PDB file of C-alpha atoms in Angstrom:
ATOM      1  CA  UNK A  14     128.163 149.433 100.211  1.00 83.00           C
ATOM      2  CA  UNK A  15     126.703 147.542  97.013  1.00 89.00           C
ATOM      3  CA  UNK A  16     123.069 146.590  96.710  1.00 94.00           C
ATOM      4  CA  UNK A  17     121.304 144.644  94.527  1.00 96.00           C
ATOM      5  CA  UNK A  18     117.743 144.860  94.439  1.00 96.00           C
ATOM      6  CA  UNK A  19     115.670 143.106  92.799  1.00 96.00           C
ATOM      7  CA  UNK A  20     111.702 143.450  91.191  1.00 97.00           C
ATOM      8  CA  UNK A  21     109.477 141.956  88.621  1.00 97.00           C
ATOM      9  CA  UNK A  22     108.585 138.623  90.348  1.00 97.00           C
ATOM     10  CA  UNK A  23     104.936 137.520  90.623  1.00 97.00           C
ATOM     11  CA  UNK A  24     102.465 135.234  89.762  1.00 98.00           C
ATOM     12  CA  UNK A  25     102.261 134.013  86.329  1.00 98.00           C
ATOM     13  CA  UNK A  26     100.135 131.182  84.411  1.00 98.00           C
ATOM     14  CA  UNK A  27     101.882 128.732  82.451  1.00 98.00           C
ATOM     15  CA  UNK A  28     103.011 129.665  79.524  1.00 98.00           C
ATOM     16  CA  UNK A  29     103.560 133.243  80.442  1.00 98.00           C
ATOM     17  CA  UNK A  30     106.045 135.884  80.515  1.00 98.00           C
ATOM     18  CA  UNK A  31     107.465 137.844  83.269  1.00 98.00           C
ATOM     19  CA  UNK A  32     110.576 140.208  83.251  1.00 98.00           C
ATOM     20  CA  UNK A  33     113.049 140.190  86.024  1.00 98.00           C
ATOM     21  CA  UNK A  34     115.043 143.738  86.962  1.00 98.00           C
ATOM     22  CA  UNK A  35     118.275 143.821  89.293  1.00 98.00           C
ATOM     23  CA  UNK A  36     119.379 147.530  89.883  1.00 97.00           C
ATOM     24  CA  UNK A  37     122.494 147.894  91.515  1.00 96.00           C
ATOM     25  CA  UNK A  38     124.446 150.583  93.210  1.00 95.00           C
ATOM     26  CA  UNK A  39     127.547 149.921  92.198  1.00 89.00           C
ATOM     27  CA  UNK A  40     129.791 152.730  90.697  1.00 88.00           C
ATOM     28  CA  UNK A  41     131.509 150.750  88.308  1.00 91.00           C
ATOM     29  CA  UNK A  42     128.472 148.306  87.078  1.00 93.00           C
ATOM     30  CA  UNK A  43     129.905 147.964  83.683  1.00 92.00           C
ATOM     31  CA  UNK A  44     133.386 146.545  84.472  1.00 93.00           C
ATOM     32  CA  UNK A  45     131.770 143.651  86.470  1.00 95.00           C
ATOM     33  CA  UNK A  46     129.410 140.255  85.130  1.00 96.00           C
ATOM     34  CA  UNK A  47     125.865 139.797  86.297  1.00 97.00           C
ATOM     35  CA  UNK A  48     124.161 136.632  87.125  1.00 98.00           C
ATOM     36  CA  UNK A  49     120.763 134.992  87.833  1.00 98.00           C
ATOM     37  CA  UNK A  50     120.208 132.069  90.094  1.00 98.00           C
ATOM     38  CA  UNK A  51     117.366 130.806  91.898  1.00 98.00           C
ATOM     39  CA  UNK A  52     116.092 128.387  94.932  1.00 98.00           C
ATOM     40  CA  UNK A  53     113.242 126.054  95.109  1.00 96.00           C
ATOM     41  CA  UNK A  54     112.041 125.363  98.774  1.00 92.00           C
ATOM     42  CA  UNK A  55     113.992 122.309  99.412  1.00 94.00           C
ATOM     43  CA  UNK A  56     116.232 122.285  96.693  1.00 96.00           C
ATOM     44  CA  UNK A  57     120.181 123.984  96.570  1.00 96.00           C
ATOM     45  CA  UNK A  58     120.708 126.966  94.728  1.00 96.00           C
ATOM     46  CA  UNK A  59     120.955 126.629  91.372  1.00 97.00           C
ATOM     47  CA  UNK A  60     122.420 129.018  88.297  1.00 98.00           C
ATOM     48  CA  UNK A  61     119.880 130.706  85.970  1.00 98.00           C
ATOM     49  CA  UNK A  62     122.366 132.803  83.353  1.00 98.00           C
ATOM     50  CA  UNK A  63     125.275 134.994  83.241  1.00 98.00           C
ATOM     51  CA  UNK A  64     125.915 137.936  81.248  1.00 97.00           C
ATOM     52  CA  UNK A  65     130.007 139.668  81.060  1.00 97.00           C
ATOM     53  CA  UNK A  66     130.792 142.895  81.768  1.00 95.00           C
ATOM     54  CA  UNK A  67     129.958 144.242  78.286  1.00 95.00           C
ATOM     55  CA  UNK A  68     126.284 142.286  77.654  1.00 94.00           C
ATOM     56  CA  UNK A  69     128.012 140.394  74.308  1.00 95.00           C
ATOM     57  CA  UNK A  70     128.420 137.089  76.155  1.00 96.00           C
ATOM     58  CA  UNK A  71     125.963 135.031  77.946  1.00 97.00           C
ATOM     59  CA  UNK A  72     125.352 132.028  79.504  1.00 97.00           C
ATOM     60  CA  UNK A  73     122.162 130.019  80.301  1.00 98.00           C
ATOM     61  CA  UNK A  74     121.495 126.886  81.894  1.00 98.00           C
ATOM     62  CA  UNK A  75     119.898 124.095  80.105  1.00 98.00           C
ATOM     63  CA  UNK A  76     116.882 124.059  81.595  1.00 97.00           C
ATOM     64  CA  UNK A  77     116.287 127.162  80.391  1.00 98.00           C
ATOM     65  CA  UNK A  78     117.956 127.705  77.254  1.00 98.00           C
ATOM     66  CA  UNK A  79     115.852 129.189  74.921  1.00 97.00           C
ATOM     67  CA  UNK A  80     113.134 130.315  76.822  1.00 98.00           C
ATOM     68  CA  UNK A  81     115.110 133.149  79.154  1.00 98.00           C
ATOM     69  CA  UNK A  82     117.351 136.191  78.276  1.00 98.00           C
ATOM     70  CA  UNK A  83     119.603 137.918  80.224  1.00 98.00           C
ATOM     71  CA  UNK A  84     120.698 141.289  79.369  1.00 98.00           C
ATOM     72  CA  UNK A  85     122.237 144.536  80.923  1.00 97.00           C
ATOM     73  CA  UNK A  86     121.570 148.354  80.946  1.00 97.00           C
ATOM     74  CA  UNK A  87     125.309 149.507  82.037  1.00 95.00           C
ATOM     75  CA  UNK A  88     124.048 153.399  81.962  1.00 95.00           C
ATOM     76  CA  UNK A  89     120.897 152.452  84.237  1.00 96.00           C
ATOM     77  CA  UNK A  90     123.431 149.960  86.239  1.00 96.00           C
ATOM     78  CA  UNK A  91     120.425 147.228  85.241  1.00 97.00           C
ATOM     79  CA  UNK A  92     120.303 144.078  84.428  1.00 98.00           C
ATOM     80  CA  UNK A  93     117.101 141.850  83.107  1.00 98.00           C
ATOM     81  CA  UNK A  94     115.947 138.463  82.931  1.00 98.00           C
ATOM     82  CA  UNK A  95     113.291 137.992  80.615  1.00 98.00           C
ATOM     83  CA  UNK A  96     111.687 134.717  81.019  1.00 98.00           C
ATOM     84  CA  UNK A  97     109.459 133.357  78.370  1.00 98.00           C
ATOM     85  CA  UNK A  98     106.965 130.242  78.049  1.00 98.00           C
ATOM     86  CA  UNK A  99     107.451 129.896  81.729  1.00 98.00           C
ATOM     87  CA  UNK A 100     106.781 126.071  83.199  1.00 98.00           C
ATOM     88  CA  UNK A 101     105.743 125.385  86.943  1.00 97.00           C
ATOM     89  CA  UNK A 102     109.212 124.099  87.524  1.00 96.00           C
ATOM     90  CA  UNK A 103     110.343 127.854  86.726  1.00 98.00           C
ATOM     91  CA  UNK A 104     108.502 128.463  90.686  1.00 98.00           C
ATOM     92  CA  UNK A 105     111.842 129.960  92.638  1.00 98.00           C
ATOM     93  CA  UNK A 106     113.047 132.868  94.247  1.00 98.00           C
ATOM     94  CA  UNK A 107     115.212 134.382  91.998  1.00 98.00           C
ATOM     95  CA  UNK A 108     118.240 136.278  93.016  1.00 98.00           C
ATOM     96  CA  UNK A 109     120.942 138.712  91.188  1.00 97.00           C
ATOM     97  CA  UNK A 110     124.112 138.267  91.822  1.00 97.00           C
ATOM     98  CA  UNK A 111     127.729 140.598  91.135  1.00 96.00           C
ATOM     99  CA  UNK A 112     130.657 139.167  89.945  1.00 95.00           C
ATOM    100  CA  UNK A 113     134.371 140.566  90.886  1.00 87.00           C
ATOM    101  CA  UNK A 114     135.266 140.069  87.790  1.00 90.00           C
ATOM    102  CA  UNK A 115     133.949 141.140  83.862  1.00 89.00           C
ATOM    103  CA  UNK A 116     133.106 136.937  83.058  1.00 90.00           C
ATOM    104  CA  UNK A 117     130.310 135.244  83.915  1.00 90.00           C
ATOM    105  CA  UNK A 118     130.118 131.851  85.729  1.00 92.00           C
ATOM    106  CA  UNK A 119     127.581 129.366  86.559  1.00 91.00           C
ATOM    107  CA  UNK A 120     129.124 129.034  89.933  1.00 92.00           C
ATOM    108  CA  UNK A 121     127.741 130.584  92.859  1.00 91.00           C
ATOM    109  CA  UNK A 122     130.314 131.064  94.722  1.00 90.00           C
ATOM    110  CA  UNK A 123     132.563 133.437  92.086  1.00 93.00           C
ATOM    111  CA  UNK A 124     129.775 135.630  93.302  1.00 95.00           C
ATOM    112  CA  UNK A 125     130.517 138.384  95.597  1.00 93.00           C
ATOM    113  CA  UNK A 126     127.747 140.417  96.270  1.00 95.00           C
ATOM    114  CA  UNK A 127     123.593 139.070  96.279  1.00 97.00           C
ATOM    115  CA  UNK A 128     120.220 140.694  96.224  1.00 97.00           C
ATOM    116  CA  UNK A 129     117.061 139.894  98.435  1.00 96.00           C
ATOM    117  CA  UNK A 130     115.480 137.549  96.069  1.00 97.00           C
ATOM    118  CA  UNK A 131     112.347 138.520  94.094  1.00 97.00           C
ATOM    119  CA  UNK A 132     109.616 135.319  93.961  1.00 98.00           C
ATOM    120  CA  UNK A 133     108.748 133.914  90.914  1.00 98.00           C
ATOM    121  CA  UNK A 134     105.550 131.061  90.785  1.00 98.00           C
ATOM    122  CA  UNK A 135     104.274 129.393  88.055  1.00 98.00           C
ATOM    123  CA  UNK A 136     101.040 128.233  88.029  1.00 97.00           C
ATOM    124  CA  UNK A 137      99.990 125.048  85.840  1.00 93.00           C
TER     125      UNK A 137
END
């Protein structure tokens, strides 16, 4: 059975920093890509960033292009989002997602398996 669990959400100021974590129990981690997406109350689910199966391609969504990094740990079967200058807009649960295959994808549904969700608010 794969989990994905995720930790690192919080409060935060504007401006501020936090670092996401998804660890997941899945005994080939490093053959698969990892993704970020997140939910506002009222609003779909939208995509965050992808990272491939080996961490040397990534993807981001505009809004937060520049300000966010994904990255992977594939011998701690980790992945991060690090999240930088962080706007009120940012305010989401944020959830980790497995892909089936090694590419990332800003769709959702090329996404197999999901975590809990970890909140994320940003105040102004």
């Amino acid at each position: 059975q794969v989990q994905l669990v995720e930790s690192g959400g919080g409060l935060v100021q504007a401006g501020g920093s936090l670092r996401l974590s998804c660890a997941a129990s899945i005994r080939t981690f490093s053959t698969y890509a990892m993704g970020w997406f997140r939910q506002a109350p009222g609003k779909e689910r939208e995509f965050v960033a992808a990272i491939n199966w080996s961490g040397d391609d990534t993807r981001y969504a505009d809004s937060v292009k520049g300000r966010f990094t994904i990255s992977r740990d594939n011998a701690k079967n980790t992945v991060y989002l690090q999240m930088n200058s962080l706007k009120p807009e940012d305010t989401a649960v944020y959830y980790c997602a497995v892909r089936s295959t090694g590419y990332g994808s800003s769709w959702y549904g090329n996404y197999k398996y999901w975590g809990q969700g970890t909140q994320v608010t940003v105040s102004s």
